[in-house]
Amino acid sequence: MSNLLRMRADLIIIGGGTGGCAAALAALKTGKTVIMTEETDWIGGQLTSQAVPPDEHPWIEEFGCTRSYRTFRESVRDYYKRCFPLAESVDRDRPFNPGRANVSAIAHEPRAALAVLRDTLAPYIHSGKLEILYGFRIQRADASEDTVRTLTVVRPETGEEIELEAPYYLDATEEGDVLPVAGVDYVTGAESAADTGEPHALQGDADPGDMQAFTYVFAMDHVEGENHTISKPAQYEFWKSYKADFWPDNQLSWAGLVPHTLEPVRYCLFPDGKSFSLWNYRRVIDKEQFAEGTFVSDITLVNWPANDYWLGSIIDVSPEERTKHLENAKQLSLSLLYWMQTEAPRPDGGRGYPGLRLRGDVVGTRDGLAKSPYIRESRRIRAEFTVVEQHLSPEFQAGPAAMDYFDSVGVGCYRIDLHPSTALRTYIDVSSLPFQIPLGSLLPAKMNNLLPAAKNIGTTHITNGCYRLHPVEWNIGEAAGYLAAFCLERGVKPREVRQRPELLAAYQAVLADAGVQMKWPAVHAV
């Protein structure tokens, strides 16, 4: 241990995902020094290493996000306008959507988001204010009396360890990995309706292992007349025949459910004028928007019902169990691709689309799958204040927006959207009102100097379903970064900021100056 490398900064951020990057940027803007770790070699989380185009609300172009998130969005558009020859038909006066996807007004390649995030943080890296430790994950903590003194991270491939010390620490990991290591009280899975009073919570006892499906996303294009069929995946026969009791057909099929009605629905791959096109769903490159010859095909990201993995959780299980489920999820995604290439029914009566080509370059991997699985549900802190369904539901709130929190540190908007779960329960998809992010949900009930900065805040299994999306995670991280900086400058603890009106007003003024929207205008439920 005498040779253990030690590093110190004003703020340590474990996890370089969407929230981690936003938190780092916020703290750096105040002049603080930051060390951020990232398990992969790509920062950005769900925007990049998990390969999920931004899921956003209907008003995102006008309001409903922070200024820095809007800057990120516009920088993505500028990246394509600067670096790519656009088609003459593209209207330069309209917001550019590289993929023209159904799901997003700014569907773009993960590597484009990565380029923008790297450029955004470059001045701080070059000046020495920010250091990013790639390939490291949390190993252990020195914590007692509700205070973290040091965190030690490890690079699993080499065993190299680094001890990190700072006045404040943020857990911006995708699964809330710092919480158990540092002894922070947290919850997982589905709470009981008897405990939360939520209409859609679990009837009976809580189930900590009941968590939303996770997904290994992959990118593909289609080259007509060519054969890009992959080798048959080892688990293909299992996935070809697998059918969950709540699903209308085999998982490898064009069948699915309408999430909010649970009615069966049939999808199609390419648009046919009759069914919902999965090709357009999360398309990140629409080749028609670029000069002829720039792209040989559209590029789409496959994050579909058919590759949601719900046969087991990867959180708070043995290493062997975790490895098994991660591998199974990869096999499911590869099996979906193989099925589409070889056996999927086509409108012309044929079978398979061998021209579908796995695009590992788009996601930065050799196996073609995203660097990390898309994690919808994390460990969640036991917080000073927990957001419950009643705060967001139009059945409980009469106004055009959700409950008005006195300690708001931002806003978000999305339906309460839960994918099938590891308890083999089907979708929960219900309306919600545009909501605020309460500071109390960022404050652990006991820990003094560790804050959540991602999907690990004080929500429930139900409300996590709408607080987990890109602009909300960014806002959470940004608020946490500014909070840590504010507490350092004022010499106060985070919970004091919420408890003392003058401190709360001063902190909210900092957020307002930074372009963080904290209230909604009169809009409507989604």
Coordinates of C-alpha atoms in Angstrom, one line a residue:
M1 CA 0.0 0.0 0.0
S2 CA 3.0 2.3 0.4
N3 CA 3.2 2.6 -3.4
L4 CA -0.5 3.5 -3.8
L5 CA -0.9 6.6 -6.0
R6 CA -2.8 9.4 -4.4
M7 CA -4.5 12.2 -6.1
R8 CA -6.5 15.2 -4.8
A9 CA -8.9 17.7 -6.2
D10 CA -11.8 20.0 -5.1
L11 CA -14.3 17.4 -6.4
I12 CA -14.1 13.7 -7.2
I13 CA -16.7 12.4 -9.7
I14 CA -17.0 8.6 -10.0
G15 CA -18.6 7.9 -13.4
G16 CA -18.1 9.9 -16.6
G17 CA -21.6 9.5 -18.0
T18 CA -24.2 12.1 -18.9
G19 CA -24.6 13.3 -15.4
G20 CA -20.9 13.1 -14.6
C21 CA -19.9 15.3 -17.6
A22 CA -22.6 17.9 -16.7
A23 CA -21.4 17.9 -13.1
A24 CA -17.8 18.3 -14.0
L25 CA -18.6 21.1 -16.4
A26 CA -20.6 23.0 -13.7
A27 CA -17.8 22.7 -11.1
L28 CA -15.1 23.6 -13.6
K29 CA -17.0 26.8 -14.6
T30 CA -16.7 27.9 -10.9
G31 CA -12.9 27.5 -11.0
K32 CA -12.8 24.2 -9.1
T33 CA -10.5 21.3 -9.9
V34 CA -12.1 18.0 -10.8
I35 CA -11.0 14.4 -11.1
M36 CA -13.5 12.2 -13.0
T37 CA -13.3 8.5 -13.5
E38 CA -14.9 6.5 -16.4
E39 CA -14.9 2.7 -16.7
T40 CA -14.9 2.7 -20.5
D41 CA -12.8 4.8 -22.9
W42 CA -15.8 7.0 -23.8
I43 CA -17.3 9.7 -21.6
G44 CA -21.0 10.5 -22.0
G45 CA -22.9 7.4 -20.7
Q46 CA -26.3 7.0 -22.3
L47 CA -25.4 9.6 -24.9
T48 CA -22.3 7.7 -26.1
S49 CA -21.1 4.4 -24.5
Q50 CA -24.7 3.2 -24.1
A51 CA -25.7 4.4 -27.6
V52 CA -29.2 5.9 -26.8
P53 CA -30.3 8.9 -28.8
P54 CA -31.7 11.6 -26.6
D55 CA -35.3 11.0 -25.3
E56 CA -36.8 14.4 -24.8
H57 CA -40.1 16.3 -24.4
P58 CA -42.2 18.2 -26.9
W59 CA -40.9 21.7 -25.8
I60 CA -37.2 20.9 -25.8
E61 CA -36.4 23.4 -28.6
E62 CA -37.9 26.3 -26.7
F63 CA -37.5 25.5 -23.0
G64 CA -37.4 22.8 -20.4
C65 CA -33.7 22.1 -20.1
T66 CA -30.6 23.8 -18.8
R67 CA -28.6 26.3 -20.9
S68 CA -25.6 24.0 -21.0
Y69 CA -27.7 21.0 -22.2
R70 CA -29.1 23.3 -25.0
T71 CA -25.5 24.3 -25.9
F72 CA -24.6 20.6 -26.1
R73 CA -27.6 20.0 -28.5
E74 CA -26.7 22.9 -30.7
S75 CA -23.0 21.8 -30.7
V76 CA -24.1 18.4 -32.0
R77 CA -25.9 20.1 -34.9
D78 CA -22.9 22.3 -35.5
Y79 CA -20.7 19.3 -35.6
Y80 CA -22.6 17.8 -38.5
K81 CA -22.9 21.2 -40.3
R82 CA -19.2 21.8 -40.0
C83 CA -17.8 18.4 -40.7
F84 CA -20.3 16.9 -43.2
P85 CA -21.5 17.9 -46.7
L86 CA -25.3 18.3 -46.3
A87 CA -27.7 17.8 -49.0
E88 CA -29.0 21.0 -50.8
S89 CA -32.5 20.1 -49.7
V90 CA -31.7 20.6 -46.0
D91 CA -33.3 23.7 -44.6
R92 CA -30.5 25.5 -42.8
D93 CA -33.0 27.6 -40.9
R94 CA -34.7 24.6 -39.2
P95 CA -33.2 22.7 -36.3
F96 CA -31.1 19.9 -37.9
N97 CA -31.9 16.3 -36.9
P98 CA -29.2 14.1 -38.3
G99 CA -31.3 10.9 -38.2
R100 CA -34.8 12.3 -38.4
A101 CA -35.8 9.6 -35.9
N102 CA -39.3 9.1 -34.5
V103 CA -38.0 9.3 -31.0
S104 CA -35.8 12.4 -31.0
A105 CA -35.5 15.8 -32.5
I106 CA -31.7 15.4 -32.4
A107 CA -31.0 11.8 -33.1
H108 CA -27.3 11.5 -33.7
E109 CA -24.4 9.1 -33.7
P110 CA -22.9 8.3 -30.3
R111 CA -19.4 9.2 -31.6
A112 CA -20.7 12.7 -32.5
A113 CA -21.9 13.2 -29.0
L114 CA -18.5 12.0 -27.8
A115 CA -16.7 14.5 -30.0
V116 CA -18.8 17.4 -28.7
L117 CA -18.3 16.4 -25.0
R118 CA -14.5 16.0 -25.5
D119 CA -14.4 19.5 -27.2
T120 CA -16.5 21.0 -24.4
L121 CA -14.2 19.7 -21.7
A122 CA -10.9 20.2 -23.6
P123 CA -10.0 23.7 -22.2
Y124 CA -10.2 22.3 -18.7
I125 CA -8.2 19.2 -19.5
H126 CA -5.5 21.2 -21.2
S127 CA -5.3 23.7 -18.4
G128 CA -5.0 20.9 -15.8
K129 CA -8.2 21.7 -14.0
L130 CA -9.8 18.4 -15.1
E131 CA -8.2 14.9 -15.2
I132 CA -10.2 12.0 -16.5
L133 CA -9.1 8.5 -15.4
Y134 CA -10.3 6.1 -18.0
G135 CA -10.7 2.4 -17.3
F136 CA -11.1 2.8 -13.6
R137 CA -14.0 1.7 -11.3
I138 CA -14.8 2.2 -7.7
Q139 CA -13.0 -0.3 -5.4
R140 CA -13.4 0.8 -1.8
A141 CA -14.0 3.8 0.5
D142 CA -12.7 5.2 3.7
A143 CA -15.9 6.5 5.2
S144 CA -17.1 6.9 8.8
E145 CA -19.4 9.2 10.7
D146 CA -21.4 10.1 7.6
T147 CA -18.3 11.4 5.8
V148 CA -16.2 10.0 3.0
R149 CA -12.5 10.6 3.4
T150 CA -11.1 8.9 0.4
L151 CA -12.3 6.7 -2.5
T152 CA -10.0 4.2 -4.1
V153 CA -10.5 3.2 -7.7
V154 CA -9.0 0.3 -9.6
R155 CA -8.2 -0.5 -13.2
P156 CA -9.4 -4.1 -13.4
E157 CA -7.2 -5.1 -16.3
T158 CA -3.9 -4.2 -14.5
G159 CA -4.9 -4.0 -10.8
E160 CA -3.6 -0.5 -10.6
E161 CA -5.2 1.4 -7.8
I162 CA -5.5 5.2 -7.1
E163 CA -6.6 6.7 -3.9
L164 CA -8.7 9.9 -4.5
E165 CA -9.3 12.6 -1.9
A166 CA -11.6 15.7 -2.1
P167 CA -13.9 17.6 0.2
Y168 CA -16.8 16.4 -2.0
Y169 CA -17.6 13.3 -4.0
L170 CA -20.3 12.6 -6.6
D171 CA -21.6 9.2 -7.6
A172 CA -22.3 9.6 -11.3
T173 CA -22.1 5.9 -12.1
E174 CA -24.7 4.2 -14.1
E175 CA -25.8 1.8 -11.3
G176 CA -25.0 3.9 -8.2
D177 CA -21.9 1.8 -7.6
V178 CA -20.4 4.2 -5.0
L179 CA -23.4 3.9 -2.6
P180 CA -22.8 0.4 -1.2
V181 CA -19.0 0.9 -1.1
A182 CA -19.3 4.2 0.9
G183 CA -22.0 2.9 3.2
V184 CA -24.7 5.2 1.8
D185 CA -28.3 4.0 2.5
Y186 CA -30.1 3.1 -0.7
V187 CA -32.9 1.2 -2.2
T188 CA -33.3 -0.9 -5.4
G189 CA -36.2 -2.3 -7.3
A190 CA -39.9 -2.0 -6.7
E191 CA -41.3 -0.4 -3.5
S192 CA -44.6 -1.5 -2.0
A193 CA -47.7 0.5 -2.5
A194 CA -48.3 0.2 1.2
D195 CA -45.1 2.2 1.8
T196 CA -45.3 4.8 -1.0
G197 CA -49.0 5.1 -1.6
E198 CA -48.3 5.1 -5.3
P199 CA -51.2 3.7 -7.5
H200 CA -48.8 1.8 -9.7
A201 CA -46.4 0.6 -7.1
L202 CA -46.1 -3.1 -6.2
Q203 CA -49.0 -4.6 -4.4
G204 CA -47.8 -6.7 -1.5
D205 CA -44.2 -6.7 -0.3
A206 CA -41.4 -4.6 -1.8
D207 CA -39.2 -6.5 -4.3
P208 CA -35.6 -5.1 -4.3
G209 CA -34.7 -7.4 -7.3
D210 CA -37.6 -6.2 -9.5
M211 CA -35.8 -3.8 -11.9
Q212 CA -36.4 -2.5 -15.4
A213 CA -34.9 -4.4 -18.3
F214 CA -31.5 -3.3 -19.5
T215 CA -30.4 -3.4 -23.2
Y216 CA -27.3 -3.9 -25.2
V217 CA -27.8 -1.4 -28.0
F218 CA -26.1 -1.9 -31.4
A219 CA -25.8 0.1 -34.6
M220 CA -26.6 -1.2 -38.1
D221 CA -27.0 0.0 -41.7
H222 CA -28.4 -1.9 -44.7
V223 CA -26.5 -2.5 -48.0
E224 CA -28.9 -4.0 -50.5
G225 CA -27.4 -6.9 -52.5
E226 CA -24.7 -7.7 -50.0
N227 CA -24.5 -10.4 -47.4
H228 CA -23.3 -9.3 -44.0
T229 CA -24.8 -12.1 -41.9
I230 CA -23.0 -12.6 -38.7
S231 CA -22.0 -16.0 -37.3
K232 CA -24.9 -17.8 -35.5
P233 CA -24.9 -16.7 -31.9
A234 CA -24.4 -19.4 -29.3
Q235 CA -27.8 -18.7 -27.7
Y236 CA -29.7 -18.2 -30.9
E237 CA -32.0 -21.3 -30.6
F238 CA -33.0 -20.3 -27.0
W239 CA -33.8 -16.7 -28.0
K240 CA -35.6 -17.8 -31.2
S241 CA -38.1 -19.8 -29.1
Y242 CA -38.3 -17.6 -26.0
K243 CA -41.6 -16.0 -25.2
A244 CA -42.5 -14.2 -22.0
D245 CA -46.0 -14.9 -20.6
F246 CA -46.9 -11.2 -20.9
W247 CA -45.6 -10.9 -24.5
P248 CA -47.9 -11.5 -27.5
D249 CA -45.4 -13.6 -29.5
N250 CA -41.8 -14.8 -29.4
Q251 CA -39.4 -12.1 -28.4
L252 CA -37.6 -12.4 -31.8
S253 CA -40.5 -11.3 -33.8
W254 CA -42.2 -8.2 -35.2
A255 CA -44.6 -8.3 -32.3
G256 CA -44.8 -6.0 -29.3
L257 CA -47.2 -4.1 -27.0
V258 CA -48.4 -0.6 -27.0
P259 CA -46.9 0.4 -23.7
H260 CA -49.7 2.5 -22.3
T261 CA -52.6 0.2 -23.4
L262 CA -50.8 -3.1 -23.5
E263 CA -52.5 -3.9 -26.8
P264 CA -50.6 -6.1 -29.2
V265 CA -48.9 -4.3 -32.1
R266 CA -47.0 -5.4 -35.2
Y267 CA -43.9 -3.6 -36.3
C268 CA -42.1 -3.5 -39.6
L269 CA -38.4 -3.0 -40.3
F270 CA -38.5 -0.5 -43.2
P271 CA -41.4 1.9 -43.6
D272 CA -44.3 0.2 -45.4
G273 CA -47.1 2.8 -44.8
K274 CA -49.0 0.4 -42.5
S275 CA -46.9 -0.5 -39.4
F276 CA -44.6 1.4 -37.1
S277 CA -41.1 1.3 -38.6
L278 CA -38.4 0.2 -36.2
W279 CA -35.8 1.4 -38.8
N280 CA -36.9 5.0 -38.4
Y281 CA -37.5 4.7 -34.6
R282 CA -33.9 5.4 -33.5
R283 CA -32.3 6.2 -36.8
V284 CA -29.2 8.4 -36.3
I285 CA -28.2 9.0 -39.9
D286 CA -30.7 9.7 -42.6
K287 CA -28.5 9.5 -45.7
E288 CA -30.9 11.7 -47.7
Q289 CA -29.9 14.7 -45.5
F290 CA -26.3 14.4 -46.6
A291 CA -24.6 15.0 -50.0
E292 CA -25.0 12.0 -52.3
G293 CA -22.4 9.4 -51.6
T294 CA -21.6 10.5 -48.1
F295 CA -23.3 7.5 -46.6
V296 CA -24.2 4.3 -48.4
S297 CA -27.1 3.7 -46.1
D298 CA -29.0 5.2 -43.2
I299 CA -27.7 4.1 -39.8
T300 CA -30.0 3.1 -37.0
L301 CA -29.5 2.2 -33.4
V302 CA -31.3 -1.0 -32.2
N303 CA -32.8 -0.3 -28.8
W304 CA -36.1 -2.0 -29.4
P305 CA -38.6 -4.1 -27.3
A306 CA -37.1 -7.2 -28.9
N307 CA -33.6 -6.7 -27.3
D308 CA -34.8 -5.6 -23.8
Y309 CA -33.3 -8.1 -21.4
W310 CA -35.4 -8.9 -18.3
L311 CA -34.3 -12.4 -17.2
G312 CA -32.2 -11.1 -14.3
S313 CA -30.8 -8.1 -12.6
I314 CA -27.1 -7.2 -12.6
I315 CA -27.3 -5.0 -9.5
D316 CA -26.5 -6.4 -6.0
V317 CA -25.9 -10.0 -7.3
S318 CA -22.8 -12.2 -7.3
P319 CA -20.1 -11.5 -9.9
E320 CA -21.0 -14.8 -11.5
E321 CA -24.7 -13.9 -11.8
R322 CA -23.8 -10.4 -13.1
T323 CA -21.5 -11.9 -15.8
K324 CA -24.1 -14.4 -16.8
H325 CA -26.9 -11.8 -17.4
L326 CA -24.6 -9.4 -19.2
E327 CA -23.5 -12.2 -21.6
N328 CA -27.2 -13.3 -22.0
A329 CA -28.2 -9.7 -22.9
K330 CA -25.4 -9.5 -25.5
Q331 CA -26.5 -12.8 -26.9
L332 CA -30.1 -11.6 -27.1
S333 CA -29.0 -8.5 -29.1
L334 CA -26.8 -10.5 -31.5
S335 CA -29.6 -13.1 -31.9
L336 CA -32.0 -10.3 -32.8
L337 CA -29.6 -9.2 -35.5
Y338 CA -29.1 -12.7 -36.8
W339 CA -32.8 -13.4 -36.9
M340 CA -33.4 -10.2 -38.9
Q341 CA -30.6 -11.2 -41.3
T342 CA -31.8 -14.8 -41.8
E343 CA -35.4 -15.5 -40.7
A344 CA -37.4 -12.3 -40.2
P345 CA -40.5 -12.2 -42.4
R346 CA -40.4 -9.6 -45.2
P347 CA -43.5 -7.9 -46.7
D348 CA -42.7 -9.6 -50.1
G349 CA -43.1 -13.0 -48.4
G350 CA -39.4 -13.7 -48.2
R351 CA -37.2 -14.2 -45.1
G352 CA -34.3 -12.2 -43.8
Y353 CA -32.4 -9.1 -44.6
P354 CA -28.8 -10.3 -45.2
G355 CA -27.8 -6.7 -46.2
L356 CA -28.1 -5.6 -42.6
R357 CA -24.6 -4.7 -41.5
L358 CA -23.4 -4.5 -37.9
R359 CA -21.6 -1.2 -37.4
G360 CA -19.2 -1.5 -34.5
D361 CA -17.4 1.6 -35.6
V362 CA -20.5 3.7 -34.8
V363 CA -20.4 2.6 -31.2
G364 CA -16.6 2.2 -30.9
T365 CA -16.4 -1.6 -30.4
R366 CA -15.1 -4.7 -32.2
D367 CA -18.1 -6.9 -31.2
G368 CA -20.6 -4.3 -32.6
L369 CA -22.5 -3.9 -29.4
A370 CA -22.4 -0.7 -27.3
K371 CA -19.5 -0.4 -24.9
S372 CA -22.0 -0.6 -21.9
P373 CA -25.5 -1.8 -21.5
Y374 CA -28.3 0.8 -21.4
I375 CA -29.2 1.0 -17.7
R376 CA -32.7 2.2 -17.1
E377 CA -32.7 1.8 -13.3
S378 CA -30.0 2.3 -10.8
R379 CA -29.6 2.0 -7.0
R380 CA -31.3 5.1 -5.5
I381 CA -30.3 7.0 -2.4
R382 CA -32.5 7.1 0.7
A383 CA -33.0 10.8 0.4
E384 CA -34.0 13.7 2.5
F385 CA -37.0 13.9 0.1
T386 CA -38.3 11.2 -2.3
V387 CA -40.3 11.9 -5.4
V388 CA -43.4 9.7 -5.6
E389 CA -46.0 9.2 -8.3
Q390 CA -48.6 11.4 -6.6
H391 CA -46.3 14.4 -7.1
L392 CA -46.3 13.9 -10.9
S393 CA -49.7 12.4 -11.8
P394 CA -52.5 14.5 -13.3
E395 CA -54.8 12.4 -11.3
F396 CA -53.4 14.0 -8.1
Q397 CA -52.2 17.4 -9.3
A398 CA -54.7 19.8 -10.7
G399 CA -52.4 22.3 -12.4
P400 CA -50.5 22.3 -15.7
A401 CA -47.4 21.1 -14.0
A402 CA -46.4 18.7 -11.2
M403 CA -46.0 19.5 -7.5
D404 CA -44.2 22.8 -7.0
Y405 CA -41.1 22.1 -4.9
F406 CA -39.7 25.0 -2.9
D407 CA -36.2 23.6 -3.4
S408 CA -36.3 23.1 -7.1
V409 CA -33.0 22.7 -8.9
G410 CA -34.2 22.0 -12.4
V411 CA -37.0 20.6 -14.5
G412 CA -37.8 17.6 -16.7
C413 CA -40.6 16.1 -18.6
Y414 CA -41.4 12.6 -19.7
R415 CA -44.1 10.0 -19.3
I416 CA -43.7 7.5 -16.4
D417 CA -42.3 4.9 -18.7
L418 CA -41.2 1.6 -17.2
H419 CA -40.0 -1.2 -19.4
P420 CA -40.7 -4.9 -18.5
S421 CA -39.0 -5.9 -15.4
T422 CA -36.8 -8.7 -14.0
A423 CA -39.9 -9.9 -12.0
L424 CA -41.4 -10.6 -15.5
R425 CA -43.9 -7.8 -15.2
T426 CA -45.0 -5.9 -18.3
Y427 CA -44.8 -2.2 -19.1
I428 CA -46.0 0.5 -16.7
D429 CA -46.6 3.6 -18.9
V430 CA -48.8 6.4 -17.6
S431 CA -49.2 10.1 -18.0
S432 CA -47.2 12.6 -16.0
L433 CA -47.0 16.3 -15.7
P434 CA -43.9 18.4 -16.4
F435 CA -41.9 18.2 -13.2
Q436 CA -39.2 19.8 -11.1
I437 CA -36.1 18.2 -9.6
P438 CA -36.2 18.9 -5.8
L439 CA -32.9 19.5 -4.0
G440 CA -34.0 17.1 -1.3
S441 CA -33.9 14.2 -3.8
L442 CA -30.1 14.9 -4.2
L443 CA -29.4 14.7 -0.5
P444 CA -28.6 11.4 1.1
A445 CA -30.4 11.0 4.4
K446 CA -27.2 10.7 6.3
M447 CA -24.0 11.2 4.2
N448 CA -22.6 14.7 4.4
N449 CA -20.2 15.0 1.4
L450 CA -21.3 12.5 -1.2
L451 CA -24.0 13.4 -3.7
P452 CA -25.8 11.5 -6.5
A453 CA -25.3 12.9 -10.0
A454 CA -27.2 10.5 -12.3
K455 CA -30.2 8.2 -12.1
N456 CA -29.4 7.4 -8.4
I457 CA -31.4 10.3 -6.8
G458 CA -34.3 10.0 -4.4
T459 CA -37.0 8.6 -6.8
T460 CA -39.0 5.4 -6.6
H461 CA -39.1 2.5 -9.0
I462 CA -42.2 4.3 -10.5
T463 CA -40.9 7.9 -10.7
N464 CA -37.5 6.7 -11.9
G465 CA -39.4 5.9 -15.1
C466 CA -39.6 9.6 -16.0
Y467 CA -36.5 11.0 -14.2
R468 CA -34.1 8.7 -16.1
L469 CA -33.9 10.5 -19.4
H470 CA -31.0 12.4 -20.9
P471 CA -31.9 16.1 -20.2
V472 CA -33.0 15.2 -16.6
E473 CA -29.8 13.3 -15.9
W474 CA -27.8 16.2 -17.3
N475 CA -29.7 18.6 -15.1
I476 CA -29.2 16.4 -12.0
G477 CA -25.4 16.3 -12.6
E478 CA -25.2 20.0 -13.3
A479 CA -27.1 20.8 -10.1
A480 CA -24.9 18.5 -8.1
G481 CA -21.7 20.0 -9.5
Y482 CA -22.8 23.5 -8.7
L483 CA -24.0 22.4 -5.2
A484 CA -20.6 20.9 -4.3
A485 CA -18.9 24.1 -5.5
F486 CA -21.3 26.3 -3.6
C487 CA -20.8 24.3 -0.4
L488 CA -17.0 24.6 -0.8
E489 CA -17.2 28.3 -1.3
R490 CA -19.6 28.9 1.6
G491 CA -18.2 26.4 4.0
V492 CA -21.6 24.7 4.5
K493 CA -23.0 21.2 4.1
P494 CA -25.5 20.4 1.3
R495 CA -28.4 19.7 3.7
E496 CA -27.8 23.2 5.3
V497 CA -28.4 24.7 1.9
R498 CA -31.9 23.2 1.8
Q499 CA -32.6 23.9 5.5
R500 CA -31.6 27.6 5.5
P501 CA -33.7 29.8 3.3
E502 CA -31.0 32.4 2.7
L503 CA -28.6 29.7 1.5
L504 CA -31.2 28.0 -0.7
A505 CA -32.0 31.3 -2.3
A506 CA -28.3 32.0 -3.0
Y507 CA -27.7 28.6 -4.4
Q508 CA -30.8 28.8 -6.7
A509 CA -29.5 32.2 -7.8
V510 CA -26.3 30.5 -8.9
L511 CA -28.3 28.0 -10.9
A512 CA -30.5 30.7 -12.4
D513 CA -27.4 32.6 -13.5
A514 CA -26.0 29.4 -15.1
G515 CA -29.2 29.0 -17.1
V516 CA -30.9 26.3 -15.1
Q517 CA -34.7 26.5 -15.5
M518 CA -36.4 25.7 -12.2
K519 CA -40.1 26.2 -13.0
W520 CA -42.4 25.3 -15.9
P521 CA -44.7 27.7 -17.8
A522 CA -48.3 26.7 -18.3
V523 CA -48.1 23.5 -20.5
H524 CA -49.8 20.1 -20.2
A525 CA -49.4 16.5 -19.2
V526 CA -47.6 14.1 -21.5

